[in-house]
Amino acid sequence: MPVHRTACHALFLAATVAACLTAMTRAEAQERAPGPVTMVRAGNLFDSEAGRMVGPRDLLIQNGRVRQVEADLVAPEGATVLDLRRCSVLPGLIDAHTHLLLEQRARESLSETAARDQGVDGDAARVLHAAPRARSYLESGITTVRDLGNSGQYLDLILQRAIDQGDIPGPRLYGSGPGLAPEGGQLEPQPADPHRLIAGEYRIIKGPDDARSAVRQAVAAGARVIKMYPEATPQRTRLSVAEMAAVVSEAKRHGVPVAAHATSDASIREAVEAGVASIEHAYEISDETLRLMAARGVWLVPTDPSDEMAIAFTRDWPVQPPEAEVRAHLAPARDRLRRARAAGVRIAMGSDFYVPWPTGRGEAARGTLDGYVEAGMTSTEALRSATWGAAMLIGDAGLGVLRPGAYADLIAMPGDPAAGLSALHDLRLVMKGGTVARSDGGACAGT
Ligand SMILES: [Zn+2]
């Protein structure tokens, strides 16, 4: 990954080759020696940049990356052929906003969740609980996630390292460490906070110099993105403009993007003016601020559930609201996504899903795409937000696309997802870095 590589190059310059080899991840070591070749015969390939299916293509894969993509390639001698000619093939999906270390139970406040995580379960159990969620993501076809805080003190980065090293299965993880927040973080007002739950969950910023220091702490711990709270709901405490500017400029010096959690129009505007890469949520954004986002190329990550998911979520409430009420509650979010599209704002998919779900976290996250379609996106536009768009936001050219040099991260299904996202429910194969992570028999084989 980028951070390792930079360190490695520096070490090579110092001619300490042995030290560099120790610092390399297993995946990086594999990239250096030519390995076996796999040919994937795709029945219908999704061009994520163009946002359309382009028909049959053959992909040559070696050392975890795509080497060649053409129609009618001849399989090299000795290559393993993966016949997916009856299936659509897409780049692995990307969720640009997850919280693998967080699961808020029904009728539990975020403070109570933090108390359970920090005081009852503890860090080790919390990481263990996150491992099957990571696996669920991968098996649901989401091969990359950004994990944006609410992960204790750097527990996301412990998970990130375990996945990088191949210790546990999971998506490529871009973790932030604790979110950089104003006083109180996101926990409900606590006059005393005797157990220091806020400090256990966030990195509270105390001025511009401290903001710079917090960015450096995160980068030193392995963060690949900085999570910042221009305004932390529910108290609506806010970072100062100078603190935000300090976070963004220090993050830019270290080559990491800043993801800003912001809901009110004023806080979004300040974050955009500070130069963040993305605005997460943006529920109360005005058309004027949307136009500013579009002009500055700032990404919107709309963390909106589908109608069906939101209704299912209310099923175990003591008094279940009527479905019409749930839909009405979602209407403003649908409206802001429509307005964002009309203003030409770039959109990357993010689920922000952190409640228990019977079919697993990965499938729930994928349902966010249905929410986008309910707001008026086409299927291909939604798929593009979870491939090309999210990859551009993360800033790694190997992600979200199937072209020479990209990671061999792909998913396959019999139907045509461009014609309707329900095809994603019949996922038959998931590959990450050239390794098959999930395969359901030969449903994709044949002409
Ligand atoms: Zn979130």
Short mmCIF file of C-alpha atoms and ligand atoms in Angstrom, two decimals:
data_model
loop_
_atom_site.label_atom_id
_atom_site.label_comp_id
_atom_site.label_asym_id
_atom_site.label_seq_id
_atom_site.Cartn_x
_atom_site.Cartn_y
_atom_site.Cartn_z
CA MET A 1 0.00 0.00 0.00
CA PRO A 2 1.14 3.58 -0.59
CA VAL A 3 2.62 4.21 2.84
CA HIS A 4 4.67 1.00 2.81
CA ARG A 5 5.95 1.69 -0.66
CA THR A 6 7.20 5.15 0.19
CA ALA A 7 8.99 3.80 3.23
CA CYS A 8 10.45 1.00 1.14
CA HIS A 9 11.80 3.28 -1.55
CA ALA A 10 13.48 5.43 1.06
CA LEU A 11 15.07 2.36 2.55
CA PHE A 12 16.26 1.15 -0.84
CA LEU A 13 17.94 4.49 -1.36
CA ALA A 14 19.76 3.91 1.88
CA ALA A 15 20.75 0.47 0.51
CA THR A 16 19.18 -1.33 3.44
CA VAL A 17 17.52 -3.94 1.27
CA ALA A 18 17.10 -6.51 4.01
CA ALA A 19 15.24 -4.06 6.23
CA CYS A 20 12.98 -3.15 3.34
CA LEU A 21 12.08 -6.74 2.62
CA THR A 22 11.02 -7.16 6.22
CA ALA A 23 8.86 -4.06 5.96
CA MET A 24 7.06 -5.31 2.85
CA THR A 25 3.65 -6.85 3.18
CA ARG A 26 3.10 -10.37 1.90
CA ALA A 27 0.99 -8.99 -0.96
CA GLU A 28 3.80 -6.67 -2.03
CA ALA A 29 6.33 -9.48 -2.01
CA GLN A 30 4.01 -11.51 -4.25
CA GLU A 31 3.84 -8.63 -6.71
CA ARG A 32 7.55 -8.80 -7.45
CA ALA A 33 8.00 -12.39 -8.72
CA PRO A 34 5.89 -13.39 -11.76
CA GLY A 35 3.19 -15.75 -10.53
CA PRO A 36 0.69 -18.04 -12.21
CA VAL A 37 -1.71 -16.52 -14.74
CA THR A 38 -5.50 -16.65 -14.50
CA MET A 39 -7.73 -15.85 -17.43
CA VAL A 40 -11.24 -14.64 -16.63
CA ARG A 41 -13.71 -14.97 -19.50
CA ALA A 42 -16.38 -12.37 -18.74
CA GLY A 43 -19.73 -12.61 -20.53
CA ASN A 44 -20.45 -8.89 -20.15
CA LEU A 45 -17.99 -6.46 -18.59
CA PHE A 46 -18.90 -3.23 -16.79
CA ASP A 47 -16.80 -0.26 -17.88
CA SER A 48 -16.94 1.71 -14.63
CA GLU A 49 -15.44 4.88 -16.08
CA ALA A 50 -17.97 5.07 -18.91
CA GLY A 51 -20.74 3.65 -16.71
CA ARG A 52 -21.95 0.99 -19.14
CA MET A 53 -21.71 -2.70 -19.97
CA VAL A 54 -19.38 -3.31 -22.94
CA GLY A 55 -20.03 -6.96 -23.80
CA PRO A 56 -17.73 -10.00 -23.59
CA ARG A 57 -14.13 -9.43 -22.53
CA ASP A 58 -11.25 -11.65 -21.43
CA LEU A 59 -9.03 -10.55 -18.56
CA LEU A 60 -5.52 -11.82 -17.88
CA ILE A 61 -4.63 -11.71 -14.20
CA GLN A 62 -1.21 -12.15 -12.65
CA ASN A 63 0.24 -11.32 -9.24
CA GLY A 64 -3.06 -9.93 -8.03
CA ARG A 65 -3.46 -7.41 -10.83
CA VAL A 66 -5.14 -7.21 -14.19
CA ARG A 67 -2.52 -7.43 -16.95
CA GLN A 68 -4.65 -7.32 -20.10
CA VAL A 69 -8.30 -6.83 -21.09
CA GLU A 70 -9.41 -7.66 -24.63
CA ALA A 71 -12.14 -9.42 -26.55
CA ASP A 72 -11.23 -13.01 -27.53
CA LEU A 73 -7.82 -13.42 -25.92
CA VAL A 74 -6.05 -16.74 -26.27
CA ALA A 75 -5.30 -18.26 -22.87
CA PRO A 76 -1.53 -18.47 -22.29
CA GLU A 77 -0.15 -21.97 -21.76
CA GLY A 78 -0.60 -23.11 -18.20
CA ALA A 79 -3.13 -20.39 -17.37
CA THR A 80 -6.08 -21.23 -15.12
CA VAL A 81 -9.26 -20.31 -17.00
CA LEU A 82 -12.22 -18.99 -15.03
CA ASP A 83 -15.26 -19.30 -17.26
CA LEU A 84 -17.76 -16.53 -16.46
CA ARG A 85 -19.22 -16.31 -19.96
CA ARG A 86 -22.81 -16.49 -18.70
CA CYS A 87 -22.26 -13.73 -16.18
CA SER A 88 -21.86 -10.00 -15.90
CA VAL A 89 -18.52 -8.97 -14.41
CA LEU A 90 -17.95 -5.74 -12.48
CA PRO A 91 -15.04 -4.31 -10.54
CA GLY A 92 -15.33 -5.16 -6.84
CA LEU A 93 -17.61 -2.63 -5.16
CA ILE A 94 -16.35 0.09 -2.81
CA ASP A 95 -18.10 1.40 0.31
CA ALA A 96 -16.55 4.80 1.02
CA HIS A 97 -18.09 5.12 4.50
CA THR A 98 -18.15 2.22 6.95
CA HIS A 99 -17.69 1.60 10.68
CA LEU A 100 -16.58 -2.01 11.04
CA LEU A 101 -15.77 -1.55 14.73
CA LEU A 102 -19.18 -0.12 15.60
CA GLU A 103 -22.50 -1.87 16.08
CA GLN A 104 -25.21 0.15 17.75
CA ARG A 105 -27.97 -2.06 19.10
CA ALA A 106 -31.66 -1.20 19.07
CA ARG A 107 -32.61 1.47 21.62
CA GLU A 108 -28.97 1.99 22.56
CA SER A 109 -27.52 5.51 22.54
CA LEU A 110 -24.08 6.00 21.01
CA SER A 111 -22.76 6.73 24.53
CA GLU A 112 -24.13 3.38 25.73
CA THR A 113 -22.55 1.66 22.74
CA ALA A 114 -19.22 3.31 23.58
CA ALA A 115 -19.59 2.25 27.23
CA ARG A 116 -20.24 -1.34 26.17
CA ASP A 117 -17.39 -1.34 23.67
CA GLN A 118 -14.86 0.31 25.92
CA GLY A 119 -15.94 -0.80 29.38
CA VAL A 120 -17.60 -4.19 28.99
CA ASP A 121 -16.22 -5.86 25.86
CA GLY A 122 -12.84 -4.16 25.59
CA ASP A 123 -10.60 -3.66 22.57
CA ALA A 124 -9.72 -7.29 21.86
CA ALA A 125 -13.35 -8.42 21.73
CA ARG A 126 -14.27 -5.38 19.68
CA VAL A 127 -11.71 -6.27 17.00
CA LEU A 128 -12.84 -9.90 17.07
CA HIS A 129 -16.44 -8.77 16.52
CA ALA A 130 -15.32 -6.69 13.55
CA ALA A 131 -13.62 -9.59 11.78
CA PRO A 132 -16.81 -11.36 10.60
CA ARG A 133 -18.20 -8.00 9.48
CA ALA A 134 -15.12 -7.55 7.31
CA ARG A 135 -15.63 -11.03 5.91
CA SER A 136 -19.30 -10.28 5.25
CA TYR A 137 -18.29 -7.22 3.25
CA LEU A 138 -15.89 -9.20 1.09
CA GLU A 139 -18.34 -12.03 0.47
CA SER A 140 -21.02 -9.50 -0.51
CA GLY A 141 -18.80 -8.21 -3.29
CA ILE A 142 -17.54 -5.09 -1.52
CA THR A 143 -13.80 -5.55 -1.95
CA THR A 144 -12.75 -2.11 -0.61
CA VAL A 145 -14.01 0.06 2.26
CA ARG A 146 -13.10 3.30 3.93
CA ASP A 147 -13.52 2.93 7.68
CA LEU A 148 -14.23 6.35 9.16
CA GLY A 149 -13.84 6.35 12.93
CA ASN A 150 -16.03 5.19 15.84
CA SER A 151 -13.40 2.52 16.13
CA GLY A 152 -11.92 3.21 19.57
CA GLN A 153 -8.29 4.22 19.48
CA TYR A 154 -6.97 2.93 16.12
CA LEU A 155 -8.72 -0.47 16.28
CA ASP A 156 -9.65 0.00 12.60
CA LEU A 157 -5.96 0.19 11.80
CA ILE A 158 -5.34 -3.08 13.65
CA LEU A 159 -8.01 -4.65 11.46
CA GLN A 160 -6.51 -2.96 8.39
CA ARG A 161 -3.13 -4.52 9.15
CA ALA A 162 -4.61 -7.98 9.80
CA ILE A 163 -6.35 -7.90 6.41
CA ASP A 164 -3.26 -6.56 4.61
CA GLN A 165 -1.17 -9.37 6.07
CA GLY A 166 -3.69 -12.01 5.05
CA ASP A 167 -4.41 -12.97 8.67
CA ILE A 168 -8.18 -12.58 8.19
CA PRO A 169 -10.36 -12.26 5.08
CA GLY A 170 -11.77 -8.82 4.39
CA PRO A 171 -11.97 -5.96 1.95
CA ARG A 172 -9.06 -3.61 1.27
CA LEU A 173 -9.38 -1.24 4.18
CA TYR A 174 -8.64 2.48 4.23
CA GLY A 175 -8.91 3.37 7.92
CA SER A 176 -8.87 6.80 9.54
CA GLY A 177 -8.23 6.06 13.20
CA PRO A 178 -10.32 8.15 15.65
CA GLY A 179 -12.25 11.01 14.06
CA LEU A 180 -10.89 14.53 14.66
CA ALA A 181 -13.76 16.21 16.48
CA PRO A 182 -14.79 19.27 18.47
CA GLU A 183 -15.61 18.94 22.18
CA GLY A 184 -18.02 16.12 22.95
CA GLY A 185 -17.50 14.18 19.75
CA GLN A 186 -20.68 12.45 18.67
CA LEU A 187 -21.69 11.17 22.09
CA GLU A 188 -24.80 12.46 23.81
CA PRO A 189 -24.14 15.30 26.27
CA GLN A 190 -22.36 13.96 29.35
CA PRO A 191 -21.64 16.55 32.01
CA ALA A 192 -19.10 14.34 33.75
CA ASP A 193 -17.95 11.58 31.37
CA PRO A 194 -16.30 9.83 34.34
CA HIS A 195 -15.02 6.98 32.20
CA ARG A 196 -13.66 9.24 29.48
CA LEU A 197 -15.75 7.62 26.76
CA ILE A 198 -15.37 10.65 24.49
CA ALA A 199 -11.58 10.50 24.59
CA GLY A 200 -11.76 6.75 23.98
CA GLU A 201 -13.69 7.20 20.77
CA TYR A 202 -12.56 10.52 19.24
CA ARG A 203 -9.53 12.74 18.97
CA ILE A 204 -10.75 16.04 20.42
CA ILE A 205 -9.05 18.99 18.73
CA LYS A 206 -7.76 21.87 20.87
CA GLY A 207 -6.59 24.47 18.40
CA PRO A 208 -4.80 24.56 15.03
CA ASP A 209 -1.44 23.26 16.30
CA ASP A 210 -3.17 20.35 17.99
CA ALA A 211 -5.10 19.71 14.76
CA ARG A 212 -1.83 19.31 12.86
CA SER A 213 -0.49 17.03 15.57
CA ALA A 214 -3.64 14.88 15.42
CA VAL A 215 -3.20 14.38 11.67
CA ARG A 216 0.40 13.32 12.18
CA GLN A 217 -0.62 10.88 14.94
CA ALA A 218 -3.16 9.28 12.60
CA VAL A 219 -0.72 9.04 9.70
CA ALA A 220 1.96 7.58 11.97
CA ALA A 221 -0.50 4.93 13.15
CA GLY A 222 -1.22 3.91 9.54
CA ALA A 223 -4.29 5.98 8.65
CA ARG A 224 -5.00 6.22 4.92
CA VAL A 225 -7.70 8.86 5.26
CA ILE A 226 -8.44 11.55 7.86
CA LYS A 227 -11.94 11.74 9.32
CA MET A 228 -12.90 15.20 10.52
CA TYR A 229 -16.10 16.45 12.17
CA PRO A 230 -16.62 20.11 11.20
CA GLU A 231 -19.76 19.79 13.27
CA ALA A 232 -20.41 16.87 15.60
CA THR A 233 -24.04 15.99 16.04
CA PRO A 234 -26.00 15.71 18.34
CA GLN A 235 -24.58 18.66 20.35
CA ARG A 236 -23.56 20.50 17.19
CA THR A 237 -20.24 21.64 18.58
CA ARG A 238 -18.04 22.85 15.74
CA LEU A 239 -14.37 22.96 14.85
CA SER A 240 -13.05 26.44 14.15
CA VAL A 241 -12.25 27.46 10.59
CA ALA A 242 -8.57 27.68 11.55
CA GLU A 243 -8.63 24.13 12.98
CA MET A 244 -10.20 22.76 9.79
CA ALA A 245 -7.68 24.58 7.62
CA ALA A 246 -4.89 23.13 9.75
CA VAL A 247 -6.27 19.57 9.43
CA VAL A 248 -6.61 19.85 5.67
CA SER A 249 -3.21 21.42 5.03
CA GLU A 250 -1.41 18.90 7.26
CA ALA A 251 -3.27 16.00 5.61
CA LYS A 252 -2.32 17.34 2.18
CA ARG A 253 1.33 17.49 3.25
CA HIS A 254 1.05 13.79 4.08
CA GLY A 255 -0.90 12.87 0.95
CA VAL A 256 -4.09 11.69 2.65
CA PRO A 257 -7.60 12.92 1.83
CA VAL A 258 -9.90 14.42 4.45
CA ALA A 259 -13.44 13.09 4.81
CA ALA A 260 -15.71 15.59 6.57
CA HIS A 261 -18.80 14.56 8.53
CA ALA A 262 -21.08 17.55 8.09
CA THR A 263 -24.83 17.96 8.11
CA SER A 264 -25.69 21.67 8.45
CA ASP A 265 -25.24 23.94 5.45
CA ALA A 266 -22.92 26.32 7.35
CA SER A 267 -20.57 23.56 8.50
CA ILE A 268 -20.51 21.97 5.04
CA ARG A 269 -19.60 25.30 3.45
CA GLU A 270 -16.74 25.85 5.91
CA ALA A 271 -15.42 22.33 5.28
CA VAL A 272 -15.58 22.76 1.51
CA GLU A 273 -13.80 26.10 1.75
CA ALA A 274 -11.13 24.44 3.94
CA GLY A 275 -10.42 22.06 1.04
CA VAL A 276 -11.72 18.65 2.19
CA ALA A 277 -11.98 15.80 -0.33
CA SER A 278 -15.49 14.69 0.60
CA ILE A 279 -18.56 15.69 2.54
CA GLU A 280 -20.25 12.77 4.29
CA HIS A 281 -24.05 12.98 4.76
CA ALA A 282 -24.73 16.67 3.88
CA TYR A 283 -28.39 16.34 4.85
CA GLU A 284 -29.12 20.07 5.14
CA ILE A 285 -27.07 21.35 2.22
CA SER A 286 -28.34 24.28 0.14
CA ASP A 287 -28.24 24.48 -3.65
CA GLU A 288 -25.66 27.23 -3.36
CA THR A 289 -23.28 25.02 -1.35
CA LEU A 290 -23.91 22.13 -3.73
CA ARG A 291 -22.79 24.39 -6.58
CA LEU A 292 -19.66 25.25 -4.59
CA MET A 293 -18.95 21.53 -4.10
CA ALA A 294 -19.38 20.90 -7.81
CA ALA A 295 -17.09 23.81 -8.73
CA ARG A 296 -14.37 22.59 -6.36
CA GLY A 297 -14.70 18.90 -7.26
CA VAL A 298 -15.61 17.93 -3.68
CA TRP A 299 -17.23 14.50 -3.43
CA LEU A 300 -20.57 13.88 -1.77
CA VAL A 301 -20.96 10.58 0.08
CA PRO A 302 -24.74 10.24 0.57
CA THR A 303 -25.22 7.71 3.36
CA ASP A 304 -28.86 6.97 2.60
CA PRO A 305 -30.62 3.64 3.18
CA SER A 306 -33.20 2.23 0.80
CA ASP A 307 -36.89 2.51 1.72
CA GLU A 308 -36.98 -1.24 2.35
CA MET A 309 -34.02 -1.13 4.73
CA ALA A 310 -35.36 1.85 6.63
CA ILE A 311 -38.74 0.15 7.06
CA ALA A 312 -37.12 -3.13 8.15
CA PHE A 313 -35.03 -1.16 10.64
CA THR A 314 -38.18 0.05 12.42
CA ARG A 315 -39.70 -3.46 12.75
CA ASP A 316 -38.49 -4.08 16.29
CA TRP A 317 -39.30 -0.60 17.57
CA PRO A 318 -41.77 -0.58 20.48
CA VAL A 319 -44.24 1.29 18.24
CA GLN A 320 -43.61 0.73 14.56
CA PRO A 321 -44.26 3.85 12.49
CA PRO A 322 -46.41 3.53 9.36
CA GLU A 323 -44.39 2.95 6.17
CA ALA A 324 -45.53 6.27 4.76
CA GLU A 325 -43.97 8.00 7.76
CA VAL A 326 -40.65 6.23 7.20
CA ARG A 327 -40.67 7.23 3.52
CA ALA A 328 -41.52 10.81 4.45
CA HIS A 329 -38.58 10.82 6.86
CA LEU A 330 -36.26 9.80 3.99
CA ALA A 331 -37.70 12.34 1.55
CA PRO A 332 -35.30 15.22 2.40
CA ALA A 333 -32.27 12.94 1.82
CA ARG A 334 -33.70 11.78 -1.50
CA ASP A 335 -34.28 15.43 -2.42
CA ARG A 336 -30.71 16.50 -1.58
CA LEU A 337 -29.30 13.63 -3.71
CA ARG A 338 -31.52 14.73 -6.61
CA ARG A 339 -30.33 18.32 -6.18
CA ALA A 340 -26.70 17.20 -5.94
CA ARG A 341 -26.99 15.29 -9.22
CA ALA A 342 -28.63 18.27 -10.88
CA ALA A 343 -25.80 20.52 -9.65
CA GLY A 344 -23.20 18.13 -11.09
CA VAL A 345 -21.68 17.11 -7.73
CA ARG A 346 -19.45 14.02 -7.87
CA ILE A 347 -20.92 11.15 -5.88
CA ALA A 348 -19.23 8.21 -4.15
CA MET A 349 -21.18 5.44 -2.45
CA GLY A 350 -21.06 5.17 1.34
CA SER A 351 -23.40 3.13 3.54
CA ASP A 352 -22.61 4.35 7.08
CA PHE A 353 -24.33 1.13 8.13
CA TYR A 354 -23.68 0.16 11.76
CA VAL A 355 -26.70 -1.62 13.15
CA PRO A 356 -27.27 -5.40 13.38
CA TRP A 357 -28.66 -6.85 10.15
CA PRO A 358 -29.89 -10.43 9.67
CA THR A 359 -28.19 -10.98 6.30
CA GLY A 360 -24.90 -9.41 7.35
CA ARG A 361 -23.21 -6.07 7.16
CA GLY A 362 -21.99 -6.41 3.56
CA GLU A 363 -25.39 -7.07 2.06
CA ALA A 364 -26.87 -4.22 4.09
CA ALA A 365 -24.20 -1.83 2.82
CA ARG A 366 -24.90 -2.85 -0.77
CA GLY A 367 -28.55 -1.87 -0.21
CA THR A 368 -27.46 1.78 -0.12
CA LEU A 369 -27.31 1.60 -3.92
CA ASP A 370 -31.06 0.89 -3.97
CA GLY A 371 -31.54 4.09 -1.98
CA TYR A 372 -29.69 6.00 -4.67
CA VAL A 373 -31.90 4.53 -7.38
CA GLU A 374 -34.96 5.51 -5.33
CA ALA A 375 -33.62 9.08 -5.45
CA GLY A 376 -33.53 8.93 -9.25
CA MET A 377 -30.12 7.53 -10.16
CA THR A 378 -29.93 4.98 -12.96
CA SER A 379 -28.56 1.54 -12.05
CA THR A 380 -25.33 2.21 -13.91
CA GLU A 381 -24.91 5.58 -12.25
CA ALA A 382 -25.31 3.94 -8.84
CA LEU A 383 -22.80 1.21 -9.77
CA ARG A 384 -20.39 3.86 -11.01
CA SER A 385 -20.60 5.64 -7.62
CA ALA A 386 -19.52 2.39 -5.93
CA THR A 387 -16.66 1.69 -8.36
CA TRP A 388 -15.12 4.50 -10.40
CA GLY A 389 -16.42 7.30 -8.17
CA ALA A 390 -15.40 5.86 -4.81
CA ALA A 391 -12.01 4.86 -6.26
CA MET A 392 -11.37 8.42 -7.46
CA LEU A 393 -12.25 9.70 -4.00
CA ILE A 394 -9.86 7.23 -2.33
CA GLY A 395 -7.20 8.23 -4.83
CA ASP A 396 -5.83 4.81 -5.79
CA ALA A 397 -5.85 4.23 -9.55
CA GLY A 398 -5.83 0.45 -8.99
CA LEU A 399 -9.31 0.50 -7.48
CA GLY A 400 -12.80 0.48 -8.96
CA VAL A 401 -11.85 -0.39 -12.52
CA LEU A 402 -10.85 -3.47 -14.54
CA ARG A 403 -8.06 -2.37 -16.83
CA PRO A 404 -4.34 -3.21 -17.12
CA GLY A 405 -2.56 -2.40 -13.87
CA ALA A 406 -5.68 -2.39 -11.69
CA TYR A 407 -6.19 -4.74 -8.75
CA ALA A 408 -7.86 -7.96 -9.82
CA ASP A 409 -10.92 -7.25 -7.66
CA LEU A 410 -14.11 -8.36 -9.37
CA ILE A 411 -17.59 -9.74 -8.89
CA ALA A 412 -19.80 -11.86 -11.19
CA MET A 413 -23.53 -12.53 -11.40
CA PRO A 414 -25.86 -14.12 -13.99
CA GLY A 415 -28.17 -11.12 -14.51
CA ASP A 416 -27.47 -7.67 -15.91
CA PRO A 417 -27.05 -5.17 -13.04
CA ALA A 418 -27.21 -2.30 -15.52
CA ALA A 419 -30.81 -3.30 -16.14
CA GLY A 420 -31.64 -3.53 -12.43
CA LEU A 421 -29.65 -3.73 -9.21
CA SER A 422 -31.57 -6.81 -8.07
CA ALA A 423 -29.01 -8.78 -10.15
CA LEU A 424 -26.53 -8.04 -7.33
CA HIS A 425 -28.53 -10.32 -5.02
CA ASP A 426 -27.46 -13.31 -7.14
CA LEU A 427 -23.73 -12.84 -6.69
CA ARG A 428 -21.82 -15.97 -7.76
CA LEU A 429 -18.18 -15.02 -7.54
CA VAL A 430 -16.02 -12.53 -5.66
CA MET A 431 -12.32 -12.11 -6.40
CA LYS A 432 -9.95 -9.86 -4.48
CA GLY A 433 -6.38 -9.38 -5.66
CA GLY A 434 -6.68 -12.34 -8.04
CA THR A 435 -7.79 -14.72 -5.28
CA VAL A 436 -11.33 -16.11 -5.32
CA ALA A 437 -12.95 -15.08 -2.03
CA ARG A 438 -16.33 -16.61 -2.76
CA SER A 439 -17.60 -18.89 -5.52
CA ASP A 440 -20.98 -20.57 -5.86
CA GLY A 441 -20.37 -23.31 -8.37
CA GLY A 442 -20.47 -23.09 -12.12
CA ALA A 443 -23.58 -20.94 -12.69
CA CYS A 444 -21.48 -18.53 -14.75
CA ALA A 445 -19.83 -21.11 -17.01
CA GLY A 446 -20.65 -21.71 -20.67
CA THR A 447 -21.77 -19.63 -23.62
ZN ZN B 1 -20.45 7.42 9.76
#
